[in-house]
Amino acid sequence: MPSQIRTVVIPAAGLGTRFLPLTKAVPKELAPVVDRPAIHYVVKEAMDAGIGHIAIVTSPGKQALEEYFKPSQEIDALLRRRGMNAVADELQQFAQRLTFSYPIQDRQLGLGHAVLCAREAAGREPFAVILPDDLLVGDEPVLAQMLRAWQRRPGNYVAVEEVPRERISAYGVVDLAAGSEADGRTYRLKGMVEKPPADKAPSNLGIVGRYLLMPEVFDALAETRPGAIGEIQLTDGIARSMDRCPLYAYRYAAVRYDCGTPLGLLHASLSLALRRPDTAAEVRGWAQETLRM
Ligand code: G1P
């Protein structure tokens, strides 16, 4: 078995209804967080974790995503002339260290189906999945944290965090095996359920958009029927392959921002701008002024 994960699948075929009217013309994954598109941050997270192949699952009409990651010498020169070297350097690293592919999902049948559309792109190897709505900010990229655990104990991994009871029914929720703590942050699971009613949730640990998966998950997804909200769920496909691969939850160390709604995106922008030395003072000043009004 390869000791490395080489491909990350990023599902990005959704219509972005919550972002209308913007998404009439622009994929929601290109909506900015401070000064870079949301998807830029998760691609960088994958690159920083040592992953070299980015498979972005798109749908017809979202060619702008492909355009964004296409290397351009003119833009590089322009950025550098304007003193925007940090952005230019990141784009240059993308061009040098990453290859991109764009599997198409032409019917919106659910997240599990979107991942299945990347089956050929990923090959018969372990792979990662990042949901670009979940922006995770911490000292170490969450995918890198999970890869360390995966190298110690291979299997299927889902990232989790504690979720308040009133919000748990919006998540996939994990069911811990008895005596499940494998080490400080890794837990062995005996099941998972997508969007359970709060009183049926098996724990308070909700799945967040980072996964490390074995290729058997593709076989399981191909057999998975629509589940919660009538969609083919990734959670169900992973749970199905439990008899073939051990299943773990990884409780990561990072702060999560939900970029799946316009307000969540605003929260992410504000928090990131307050953390960045080049923007913090100005944004703090505006925030104080706005709160006084
Ligand atoms: C998806 C997954 C769910 C997970 C969530 C995290 O749901 O199906 O298991 O908890 O992402 O963001 P969605 O938010 O697309 O409904």
PDB file of C-alpha atoms and ligand atoms in Angstrom:
ATOM      1  CA  MET A   1       0.000   0.000   0.000  1.00  0.00           C
ATOM      2  CA  PRO A   2       1.398   3.487  -0.818  1.00  0.00           C
ATOM      3  CA  SER A   3       2.631   5.262   2.327  1.00  0.00           C
ATOM      4  CA  GLN A   4       1.541   8.587   0.867  1.00  0.00           C
ATOM      5  CA  ILE A   5      -1.651  10.250  -0.181  1.00  0.00           C
ATOM      6  CA  ARG A   6      -1.142  11.918  -3.551  1.00  0.00           C
ATOM      7  CA  THR A   7      -4.608  13.134  -4.526  1.00  0.00           C
ATOM      8  CA  VAL A   8      -7.131  15.399  -2.862  1.00  0.00           C
ATOM      9  CA  VAL A   9     -10.687  15.510  -4.168  1.00  0.00           C
ATOM     10  CA  ILE A  10     -12.412  18.880  -3.753  1.00  0.00           C
ATOM     11  CA  PRO A  11     -16.145  18.747  -4.527  1.00  0.00           C
ATOM     12  CA  ALA A  12     -17.098  22.091  -6.093  1.00  0.00           C
ATOM     13  CA  ALA A  13     -19.960  21.305  -8.459  1.00  0.00           C
ATOM     14  CA  GLY A  14     -22.788  22.828  -6.389  1.00  0.00           C
ATOM     15  CA  LEU A  15     -25.008  25.578  -7.740  1.00  0.00           C
ATOM     16  CA  GLY A  16     -24.233  27.927  -4.856  1.00  0.00           C
ATOM     17  CA  THR A  17     -27.883  28.815  -4.310  1.00  0.00           C
ATOM     18  CA  ARG A  18     -27.137  30.500  -0.977  1.00  0.00           C
ATOM     19  CA  PHE A  19     -24.852  32.910  -2.806  1.00  0.00           C
ATOM     20  CA  LEU A  20     -27.332  34.044  -5.463  1.00  0.00           C
ATOM     21  CA  PRO A  21     -27.245  36.437  -7.222  1.00  0.00           C
ATOM     22  CA  LEU A  22     -23.384  36.294  -7.199  1.00  0.00           C
ATOM     23  CA  THR A  23     -23.434  32.692  -8.441  1.00  0.00           C
ATOM     24  CA  LYS A  24     -25.314  33.670 -11.611  1.00  0.00           C
ATOM     25  CA  ALA A  25     -21.849  34.581 -12.868  1.00  0.00           C
ATOM     26  CA  VAL A  26     -19.178  33.477 -10.362  1.00  0.00           C
ATOM     27  CA  PRO A  27     -18.659  30.064  -8.670  1.00  0.00           C
ATOM     28  CA  LYS A  28     -19.132  30.518  -4.917  1.00  0.00           C
ATOM     29  CA  GLU A  29     -15.735  28.879  -4.324  1.00  0.00           C
ATOM     30  CA  LEU A  30     -14.181  32.001  -5.888  1.00  0.00           C
ATOM     31  CA  ALA A  31     -15.884  34.393  -3.461  1.00  0.00           C
ATOM     32  CA  PRO A  32     -13.043  36.043  -1.561  1.00  0.00           C
ATOM     33  CA  VAL A  33     -11.943  35.576   2.036  1.00  0.00           C
ATOM     34  CA  VAL A  34      -9.994  38.830   2.546  1.00  0.00           C
ATOM     35  CA  ASP A  35      -8.057  38.846  -0.752  1.00  0.00           C
ATOM     36  CA  ARG A  36      -7.979  35.246  -1.985  1.00  0.00           C
ATOM     37  CA  PRO A  37     -10.820  32.990  -3.158  1.00  0.00           C
ATOM     38  CA  ALA A  38     -12.058  30.554  -0.487  1.00  0.00           C
ATOM     39  CA  ILE A  39     -10.855  27.576  -2.564  1.00  0.00           C
ATOM     40  CA  HIS A  40      -7.323  29.033  -2.700  1.00  0.00           C
ATOM     41  CA  TYR A  41      -6.909  28.414   1.053  1.00  0.00           C
ATOM     42  CA  VAL A  42      -7.927  24.759   0.925  1.00  0.00           C
ATOM     43  CA  VAL A  43      -5.720  24.053  -2.097  1.00  0.00           C
ATOM     44  CA  LYS A  44      -2.850  25.594  -0.132  1.00  0.00           C
ATOM     45  CA  GLU A  45      -3.730  23.394   2.861  1.00  0.00           C
ATOM     46  CA  ALA A  46      -3.452  20.305   0.635  1.00  0.00           C
ATOM     47  CA  MET A  47      -0.151  21.508  -0.857  1.00  0.00           C
ATOM     48  CA  ASP A  48       1.264  22.232   2.620  1.00  0.00           C
ATOM     49  CA  ALA A  49       0.338  18.660   3.607  1.00  0.00           C
ATOM     50  CA  GLY A  50       2.484  17.391   0.714  1.00  0.00           C
ATOM     51  CA  ILE A  51      -0.337  16.465  -1.671  1.00  0.00           C
ATOM     52  CA  GLY A  52       0.467  17.129  -5.349  1.00  0.00           C
ATOM     53  CA  HIS A  53      -2.675  16.268  -7.340  1.00  0.00           C
ATOM     54  CA  ILE A  54      -5.792  18.392  -6.895  1.00  0.00           C
ATOM     55  CA  ALA A  55      -8.967  16.920  -8.406  1.00  0.00           C
ATOM     56  CA  ILE A  56     -11.644  19.616  -8.357  1.00  0.00           C
ATOM     57  CA  VAL A  57     -15.079  18.166  -9.128  1.00  0.00           C
ATOM     58  CA  THR A  58     -16.950  20.840 -11.068  1.00  0.00           C
ATOM     59  CA  SER A  59     -20.072  21.167 -13.154  1.00  0.00           C
ATOM     60  CA  PRO A  60     -20.691  22.706 -16.574  1.00  0.00           C
ATOM     61  CA  GLY A  61     -20.627  26.489 -16.277  1.00  0.00           C
ATOM     62  CA  LYS A  62     -17.945  26.628 -13.588  1.00  0.00           C
ATOM     63  CA  GLN A  63     -14.914  26.923 -15.923  1.00  0.00           C
ATOM     64  CA  ALA A  64     -13.801  29.972 -13.935  1.00  0.00           C
ATOM     65  CA  LEU A  65     -12.391  27.546 -11.330  1.00  0.00           C
ATOM     66  CA  GLU A  66     -10.082  26.053 -13.940  1.00  0.00           C
ATOM     67  CA  GLU A  67      -9.167  29.519 -15.163  1.00  0.00           C
ATOM     68  CA  TYR A  68      -8.193  30.519 -11.617  1.00  0.00           C
ATOM     69  CA  PHE A  69      -5.599  27.759 -11.215  1.00  0.00           C
ATOM     70  CA  LYS A  70      -4.130  28.126 -14.724  1.00  0.00           C
ATOM     71  CA  PRO A  71      -0.584  29.545 -14.430  1.00  0.00           C
ATOM     72  CA  SER A  72      -0.153  32.992 -16.016  1.00  0.00           C
ATOM     73  CA  GLN A  73       3.170  34.751 -16.509  1.00  0.00           C
ATOM     74  CA  GLU A  74       1.430  38.056 -17.195  1.00  0.00           C
ATOM     75  CA  ILE A  75      -0.444  37.960 -13.881  1.00  0.00           C
ATOM     76  CA  ASP A  76       2.747  36.933 -12.071  1.00  0.00           C
ATOM     77  CA  ALA A  77       4.602  39.931 -13.547  1.00  0.00           C
ATOM     78  CA  LEU A  78       1.710  42.278 -12.749  1.00  0.00           C
ATOM     79  CA  LEU A  79       1.445  41.095  -9.127  1.00  0.00           C
ATOM     80  CA  ARG A  80       5.181  41.559  -8.631  1.00  0.00           C
ATOM     81  CA  ARG A  81       5.142  45.051 -10.219  1.00  0.00           C
ATOM     82  CA  ARG A  82       2.392  45.992  -7.766  1.00  0.00           C
ATOM     83  CA  GLY A  83       4.364  44.615  -4.804  1.00  0.00           C
ATOM     84  CA  MET A  84       1.915  41.736  -4.237  1.00  0.00           C
ATOM     85  CA  ASN A  85       4.747  39.240  -3.919  1.00  0.00           C
ATOM     86  CA  ALA A  86       3.150  36.969  -1.329  1.00  0.00           C
ATOM     87  CA  VAL A  87       0.201  36.226  -3.647  1.00  0.00           C
ATOM     88  CA  ALA A  88       2.541  35.840  -6.643  1.00  0.00           C
ATOM     89  CA  ASP A  89       4.732  33.413  -4.673  1.00  0.00           C
ATOM     90  CA  GLU A  90       1.750  31.261  -3.677  1.00  0.00           C
ATOM     91  CA  LEU A  91       0.471  31.077  -7.259  1.00  0.00           C
ATOM     92  CA  GLN A  92       3.968  30.202  -8.437  1.00  0.00           C
ATOM     93  CA  GLN A  93       4.172  27.389  -5.852  1.00  0.00           C
ATOM     94  CA  PHE A  94       0.781  26.096  -7.056  1.00  0.00           C
ATOM     95  CA  ALA A  95       2.150  26.040 -10.609  1.00  0.00           C
ATOM     96  CA  GLN A  96       5.370  24.285  -9.634  1.00  0.00           C
ATOM     97  CA  ARG A  97       4.128  21.759  -7.091  1.00  0.00           C
ATOM     98  CA  LEU A  98       0.571  20.905  -8.134  1.00  0.00           C
ATOM     99  CA  THR A  99      -1.218  19.259 -11.012  1.00  0.00           C
ATOM    100  CA  PHE A 100      -4.949  19.810 -11.416  1.00  0.00           C
ATOM    101  CA  SER A 101      -7.718  17.744 -12.896  1.00  0.00           C
ATOM    102  CA  TYR A 102     -11.399  18.645 -13.220  1.00  0.00           C
ATOM    103  CA  PRO A 103     -13.786  15.687 -13.139  1.00  0.00           C
ATOM    104  CA  ILE A 104     -17.335  16.722 -14.015  1.00  0.00           C
ATOM    105  CA  GLN A 105     -20.452  16.039 -11.933  1.00  0.00           C
ATOM    106  CA  ASP A 106     -23.316  16.802 -14.281  1.00  0.00           C
ATOM    107  CA  ARG A 107     -26.166  15.827 -11.927  1.00  0.00           C
ATOM    108  CA  GLN A 108     -26.460  17.064  -8.359  1.00  0.00           C
ATOM    109  CA  LEU A 109     -27.070  13.719  -6.652  1.00  0.00           C
ATOM    110  CA  GLY A 110     -25.206  14.447  -3.416  1.00  0.00           C
ATOM    111  CA  LEU A 111     -21.739  14.665  -1.883  1.00  0.00           C
ATOM    112  CA  GLY A 112     -21.116  10.918  -2.124  1.00  0.00           C
ATOM    113  CA  HIS A 113     -21.889  11.046  -5.833  1.00  0.00           C
ATOM    114  CA  ALA A 114     -19.578  14.067  -6.303  1.00  0.00           C
ATOM    115  CA  VAL A 115     -16.681  12.140  -4.734  1.00  0.00           C
ATOM    116  CA  LEU A 116     -17.498   9.086  -6.858  1.00  0.00           C
ATOM    117  CA  CYS A 117     -17.111  11.297  -9.972  1.00  0.00           C
ATOM    118  CA  ALA A 118     -13.394  11.603  -9.048  1.00  0.00           C
ATOM    119  CA  ARG A 119     -12.855   7.831  -9.018  1.00  0.00           C
ATOM    120  CA  GLU A 120     -10.747   7.711 -12.184  1.00  0.00           C
ATOM    121  CA  ALA A 121      -8.821  10.866 -11.298  1.00  0.00           C
ATOM    122  CA  ALA A 122      -7.852   9.407  -7.899  1.00  0.00           C
ATOM    123  CA  GLY A 123      -6.880   5.964  -9.211  1.00  0.00           C
ATOM    124  CA  ARG A 124      -6.803   2.909  -6.949  1.00  0.00           C
ATOM    125  CA  GLU A 125      -4.988   4.621  -4.123  1.00  0.00           C
ATOM    126  CA  PRO A 126      -5.822   6.201  -0.776  1.00  0.00           C
ATOM    127  CA  PHE A 127      -6.983   9.791  -1.262  1.00  0.00           C
ATOM    128  CA  ALA A 128      -8.047  12.867   0.687  1.00  0.00           C
ATOM    129  CA  VAL A 129     -11.253  14.889   0.436  1.00  0.00           C
ATOM    130  CA  ILE A 130     -11.597  18.546   1.371  1.00  0.00           C
ATOM    131  CA  LEU A 131     -14.949  20.325   1.439  1.00  0.00           C
ATOM    132  CA  PRO A 132     -14.110  23.905   0.460  1.00  0.00           C
ATOM    133  CA  ASP A 133     -16.941  25.340   2.601  1.00  0.00           C
ATOM    134  CA  ASP A 134     -15.007  24.341   5.721  1.00  0.00           C
ATOM    135  CA  LEU A 135     -12.070  26.706   6.125  1.00  0.00           C
ATOM    136  CA  LEU A 136      -9.830  25.482   8.961  1.00  0.00           C
ATOM    137  CA  VAL A 137      -7.229  27.832  10.383  1.00  0.00           C
ATOM    138  CA  GLY A 138      -4.586  26.616  12.822  1.00  0.00           C
ATOM    139  CA  ASP A 139      -0.862  26.341  13.447  1.00  0.00           C
ATOM    140  CA  GLU A 140      -0.575  23.176  11.349  1.00  0.00           C
ATOM    141  CA  PRO A 141      -2.778  22.318   8.317  1.00  0.00           C
ATOM    142  CA  VAL A 142      -5.488  19.909   9.482  1.00  0.00           C
ATOM    143  CA  LEU A 143      -4.801  17.552   6.589  1.00  0.00           C
ATOM    144  CA  ALA A 144      -1.176  17.294   7.745  1.00  0.00           C
ATOM    145  CA  GLN A 145      -2.331  16.519  11.322  1.00  0.00           C
ATOM    146  CA  MET A 146      -4.587  13.767   9.986  1.00  0.00           C
ATOM    147  CA  LEU A 147      -1.901  12.331   7.704  1.00  0.00           C
ATOM    148  CA  ARG A 148       0.346  11.784  10.711  1.00  0.00           C
ATOM    149  CA  ALA A 149      -2.370   9.751  12.419  1.00  0.00           C
ATOM    150  CA  TRP A 150      -3.104   7.868   9.165  1.00  0.00           C
ATOM    151  CA  GLN A 151       0.553   6.887   8.759  1.00  0.00           C
ATOM    152  CA  ARG A 152       0.489   5.350  12.264  1.00  0.00           C
ATOM    153  CA  ARG A 153      -2.855   3.571  11.730  1.00  0.00           C
ATOM    154  CA  PRO A 154      -4.071   3.359   8.124  1.00  0.00           C
ATOM    155  CA  GLY A 155      -7.816   3.329   7.538  1.00  0.00           C
ATOM    156  CA  ASN A 156     -10.628   5.715   6.736  1.00  0.00           C
ATOM    157  CA  TYR A 157     -10.520   9.000   8.652  1.00  0.00           C
ATOM    158  CA  VAL A 158     -13.103  11.737   9.129  1.00  0.00           C
ATOM    159  CA  ALA A 159     -12.272  15.037  10.847  1.00  0.00           C
ATOM    160  CA  VAL A 160     -14.602  15.895  13.734  1.00  0.00           C
ATOM    161  CA  GLU A 161     -15.316  18.667  16.180  1.00  0.00           C
ATOM    162  CA  GLU A 162     -17.746  19.090  19.081  1.00  0.00           C
ATOM    163  CA  VAL A 163     -21.049  20.532  17.885  1.00  0.00           C
ATOM    164  CA  PRO A 164     -23.789  22.010  20.115  1.00  0.00           C
ATOM    165  CA  ARG A 165     -26.882  19.787  20.303  1.00  0.00           C
ATOM    166  CA  GLU A 166     -29.137  22.307  18.569  1.00  0.00           C
ATOM    167  CA  ARG A 167     -26.951  22.212  15.445  1.00  0.00           C
ATOM    168  CA  ILE A 168     -25.975  18.524  15.356  1.00  0.00           C
ATOM    169  CA  SER A 169     -28.720  17.498  12.905  1.00  0.00           C
ATOM    170  CA  ALA A 170     -26.961  19.458  10.111  1.00  0.00           C
ATOM    171  CA  TYR A 171     -23.907  17.174  10.326  1.00  0.00           C
ATOM    172  CA  GLY A 172     -22.694  13.656   9.813  1.00  0.00           C
ATOM    173  CA  VAL A 173     -22.286  12.334  13.378  1.00  0.00           C
ATOM    174  CA  VAL A 174     -19.858   9.639  14.523  1.00  0.00           C
ATOM    175  CA  ASP A 175     -20.583   6.674  16.786  1.00  0.00           C
ATOM    176  CA  LEU A 176     -17.562   5.884  18.978  1.00  0.00           C
ATOM    177  CA  ALA A 177     -16.549   2.267  19.601  1.00  0.00           C
ATOM    178  CA  ALA A 178     -16.275   1.253  23.277  1.00  0.00           C
ATOM    179  CA  GLY A 179     -12.836   2.227  24.649  1.00  0.00           C
ATOM    180  CA  SER A 180     -12.368   3.989  21.349  1.00  0.00           C
ATOM    181  CA  GLU A 181      -9.623   6.483  22.142  1.00  0.00           C
ATOM    182  CA  ALA A 182      -6.682   5.289  20.039  1.00  0.00           C
ATOM    183  CA  ASP A 183      -4.589   8.264  21.162  1.00  0.00           C
ATOM    184  CA  GLY A 184      -5.258  11.873  22.228  1.00  0.00           C
ATOM    185  CA  ARG A 185      -7.103  12.902  19.061  1.00  0.00           C
ATOM    186  CA  THR A 186      -7.908   9.661  17.205  1.00  0.00           C
ATOM    187  CA  TYR A 187     -10.993   7.585  17.989  1.00  0.00           C
ATOM    188  CA  ARG A 188     -12.036   4.231  16.586  1.00  0.00           C
ATOM    189  CA  LEU A 189     -15.624   4.278  15.314  1.00  0.00           C
ATOM    190  CA  LYS A 190     -18.358   1.699  15.102  1.00  0.00           C
ATOM    191  CA  GLY A 191     -20.554   3.757  12.783  1.00  0.00           C
ATOM    192  CA  MET A 192     -21.639   7.162  11.493  1.00  0.00           C
ATOM    193  CA  VAL A 193     -24.979   8.653  10.579  1.00  0.00           C
ATOM    194  CA  GLU A 194     -25.777  11.589   8.292  1.00  0.00           C
ATOM    195  CA  LYS A 195     -27.966  14.401   9.673  1.00  0.00           C
ATOM    196  CA  PRO A 196     -29.636  12.508  12.559  1.00  0.00           C
ATOM    197  CA  PRO A 197     -32.386  14.182  14.599  1.00  0.00           C
ATOM    198  CA  ALA A 198     -30.743  15.635  17.759  1.00  0.00           C
ATOM    199  CA  ASP A 199     -32.324  12.994  20.030  1.00  0.00           C
ATOM    200  CA  LYS A 200     -30.952  10.148  17.866  1.00  0.00           C
ATOM    201  CA  ALA A 201     -27.415  11.545  17.429  1.00  0.00           C
ATOM    202  CA  PRO A 202     -24.899   8.899  18.588  1.00  0.00           C
ATOM    203  CA  SER A 203     -22.456  11.557  19.934  1.00  0.00           C
ATOM    204  CA  ASN A 204     -21.782  15.295  19.915  1.00  0.00           C
ATOM    205  CA  LEU A 205     -18.905  14.916  17.419  1.00  0.00           C
ATOM    206  CA  GLY A 206     -19.886  16.274  14.000  1.00  0.00           C
ATOM    207  CA  ILE A 207     -17.970  15.522  10.802  1.00  0.00           C
ATOM    208  CA  VAL A 208     -16.125  18.488   9.313  1.00  0.00           C
ATOM    209  CA  GLY A 209     -14.939  18.620   5.696  1.00  0.00           C
ATOM    210  CA  ARG A 210     -11.630  16.710   5.833  1.00  0.00           C
ATOM    211  CA  TYR A 211     -11.374  13.005   5.046  1.00  0.00           C
ATOM    212  CA  LEU A 212      -8.606  10.474   4.329  1.00  0.00           C
ATOM    213  CA  LEU A 213     -10.093   7.526   2.510  1.00  0.00           C
ATOM    214  CA  MET A 214      -9.127   4.143   1.133  1.00  0.00           C
ATOM    215  CA  PRO A 215     -10.029   3.329  -2.501  1.00  0.00           C
ATOM    216  CA  GLU A 216     -12.591   0.751  -1.245  1.00  0.00           C
ATOM    217  CA  VAL A 217     -14.787   3.770  -0.446  1.00  0.00           C
ATOM    218  CA  PHE A 218     -15.334   4.267  -4.200  1.00  0.00           C
ATOM    219  CA  ASP A 219     -16.678   0.690  -4.464  1.00  0.00           C
ATOM    220  CA  ALA A 220     -18.966   1.336  -1.504  1.00  0.00           C
ATOM    221  CA  LEU A 221     -20.153   4.669  -2.948  1.00  0.00           C
ATOM    222  CA  ALA A 222     -21.044   2.993  -6.236  1.00  0.00           C
ATOM    223  CA  GLU A 223     -23.478   0.795  -4.237  1.00  0.00           C
ATOM    224  CA  THR A 224     -24.820   3.549  -1.951  1.00  0.00           C
ATOM    225  CA  ARG A 225     -28.464   4.562  -2.427  1.00  0.00           C
ATOM    226  CA  PRO A 226     -29.818   8.028  -1.611  1.00  0.00           C
ATOM    227  CA  GLY A 227     -30.064   8.615   2.155  1.00  0.00           C
ATOM    228  CA  ALA A 228     -30.575  11.782   4.228  1.00  0.00           C
ATOM    229  CA  ILE A 229     -32.299  14.612   2.277  1.00  0.00           C
ATOM    230  CA  GLY A 230     -32.664  12.221  -0.685  1.00  0.00           C
ATOM    231  CA  GLU A 231     -28.967  12.471  -1.632  1.00  0.00           C
ATOM    232  CA  ILE A 232     -26.147   9.942  -2.040  1.00  0.00           C
ATOM    233  CA  GLN A 233     -24.210  10.689   1.130  1.00  0.00           C
ATOM    234  CA  LEU A 234     -20.432  10.374   1.541  1.00  0.00           C
ATOM    235  CA  THR A 235     -21.007   9.477   5.199  1.00  0.00           C
ATOM    236  CA  ASP A 236     -23.097   6.443   4.167  1.00  0.00           C
ATOM    237  CA  GLY A 237     -20.488   5.266   1.628  1.00  0.00           C
ATOM    238  CA  ILE A 238     -17.684   5.456   4.197  1.00  0.00           C
ATOM    239  CA  ALA A 239     -19.820   3.702   6.829  1.00  0.00           C
ATOM    240  CA  ARG A 240     -20.552   0.940   4.304  1.00  0.00           C
ATOM    241  CA  SER A 241     -16.864   0.184   3.790  1.00  0.00           C
ATOM    242  CA  MET A 242     -16.332  -0.335   7.537  1.00  0.00           C
ATOM    243  CA  ASP A 243     -16.173  -4.117   7.129  1.00  0.00           C
ATOM    244  CA  ARG A 244     -13.250  -3.626   4.707  1.00  0.00           C
ATOM    245  CA  CYS A 245     -11.261  -0.817   6.417  1.00  0.00           C
ATOM    246  CA  PRO A 246     -11.010   0.384  10.027  1.00  0.00           C
ATOM    247  CA  LEU A 247     -12.753   3.710  10.590  1.00  0.00           C
ATOM    248  CA  TYR A 248     -11.399   6.570  12.720  1.00  0.00           C
ATOM    249  CA  ALA A 249     -12.430  10.071  13.712  1.00  0.00           C
ATOM    250  CA  TYR A 250      -9.726  12.698  14.150  1.00  0.00           C
ATOM    251  CA  ARG A 251     -10.489  15.604  16.520  1.00  0.00           C
ATOM    252  CA  TYR A 252      -8.368  18.324  14.925  1.00  0.00           C
ATOM    253  CA  ALA A 253      -6.719  21.403  16.445  1.00  0.00           C
ATOM    254  CA  ALA A 254      -7.868  24.444  14.416  1.00  0.00           C
ATOM    255  CA  VAL A 255     -10.635  27.028  14.227  1.00  0.00           C
ATOM    256  CA  ARG A 256     -13.344  26.371  11.649  1.00  0.00           C
ATOM    257  CA  TYR A 257     -15.131  28.952   9.518  1.00  0.00           C
ATOM    258  CA  ASP A 258     -18.226  27.992   7.553  1.00  0.00           C
ATOM    259  CA  CYS A 259     -17.749  29.560   4.122  1.00  0.00           C
ATOM    260  CA  GLY A 260     -20.986  27.967   2.873  1.00  0.00           C
ATOM    261  CA  THR A 261     -23.056  31.070   3.632  1.00  0.00           C
ATOM    262  CA  PRO A 262     -22.461  34.771   2.885  1.00  0.00           C
ATOM    263  CA  LEU A 263     -22.356  35.643   6.601  1.00  0.00           C
ATOM    264  CA  GLY A 264     -19.959  32.778   7.349  1.00  0.00           C
ATOM    265  CA  LEU A 265     -17.716  34.120   4.617  1.00  0.00           C
ATOM    266  CA  LEU A 266     -17.837  37.569   6.221  1.00  0.00           C
ATOM    267  CA  HIS A 267     -16.903  36.030   9.589  1.00  0.00           C
ATOM    268  CA  ALA A 268     -13.952  34.229   7.967  1.00  0.00           C
ATOM    269  CA  SER A 269     -12.763  37.433   6.273  1.00  0.00           C
ATOM    270  CA  LEU A 270     -13.014  39.456   9.458  1.00  0.00           C
ATOM    271  CA  SER A 271     -11.197  36.869  11.579  1.00  0.00           C
ATOM    272  CA  LEU A 272      -8.425  36.288   9.051  1.00  0.00           C
ATOM    273  CA  ALA A 273      -7.936  40.022   8.481  1.00  0.00           C
ATOM    274  CA  LEU A 274      -7.660  40.512  12.271  1.00  0.00           C
ATOM    275  CA  ARG A 275      -4.961  37.802  12.422  1.00  0.00           C
ATOM    276  CA  ARG A 276      -2.862  39.161   9.563  1.00  0.00           C
ATOM    277  CA  PRO A 277      -0.156  41.688  10.461  1.00  0.00           C
ATOM    278  CA  ASP A 278      -0.699  43.637   7.209  1.00  0.00           C
ATOM    279  CA  THR A 279      -4.431  44.171   7.786  1.00  0.00           C
ATOM    280  CA  ALA A 280      -5.061  43.793  11.545  1.00  0.00           C
ATOM    281  CA  ALA A 281      -4.697  47.433  12.670  1.00  0.00           C
ATOM    282  CA  GLU A 282      -6.872  48.871   9.904  1.00  0.00           C
ATOM    283  CA  VAL A 283      -9.640  46.296  10.352  1.00  0.00           C
ATOM    284  CA  ARG A 284      -9.633  46.675  14.155  1.00  0.00           C
ATOM    285  CA  GLY A 285     -10.088  50.431  13.660  1.00  0.00           C
ATOM    286  CA  TRP A 286     -13.053  49.931  11.302  1.00  0.00           C
ATOM    287  CA  ALA A 287     -14.658  47.356  13.581  1.00  0.00           C
ATOM    288  CA  GLN A 288     -14.477  49.731  16.566  1.00  0.00           C
ATOM    289  CA  GLU A 289     -15.840  52.622  14.503  1.00  0.00           C
ATOM    290  CA  THR A 290     -18.691  50.483  13.156  1.00  0.00           C
ATOM    291  CA  LEU A 291     -19.637  49.250  16.628  1.00  0.00           C
ATOM    292  CA  ARG A 292     -19.828  52.875  17.892  1.00  0.00           C
ATOM    293  CA  MET A 293     -22.320  53.843  15.148  1.00  0.00           C
TER     294      MET A 293
HETATM  295  C1  G1P B   1     -21.559  17.738   4.528  1.00  0.00           C
HETATM  296  C2  G1P B   1     -21.466  16.278   5.002  1.00  0.00           C
HETATM  297  C3  G1P B   1     -21.645  16.194   6.510  1.00  0.00           C
HETATM  298  C4  G1P B   1     -20.652  17.106   7.211  1.00  0.00           C
HETATM  299  C5  G1P B   1     -20.741  18.544   6.650  1.00  0.00           C
HETATM  300  C6  G1P B   1     -19.605  19.395   7.220  1.00  0.00           C
HETATM  301  O1  G1P B   1     -22.890  18.165   4.742  1.00  0.00           O
HETATM  302  O2  G1P B   1     -22.446  15.503   4.336  1.00  0.00           O
HETATM  303  O3  G1P B   1     -21.451  14.877   6.953  1.00  0.00           O
HETATM  304  O4  G1P B   1     -20.926  17.094   8.602  1.00  0.00           O
HETATM  305  O5  G1P B   1     -20.645  18.560   5.217  1.00  0.00           O
HETATM  306  O6  G1P B   1     -19.583  20.674   6.702  1.00  0.00           O
HETATM  307  P1  G1P B   1     -23.492  19.519   4.074  1.00  0.00           P
HETATM  308  O7  G1P B   1     -22.982  20.651   4.931  1.00  0.00           O
HETATM  309  O8  G1P B   1     -23.000  19.565   2.677  1.00  0.00           O
HETATM  310  O9  G1P B   1     -24.977  19.358   4.191  1.00  0.00           O
END
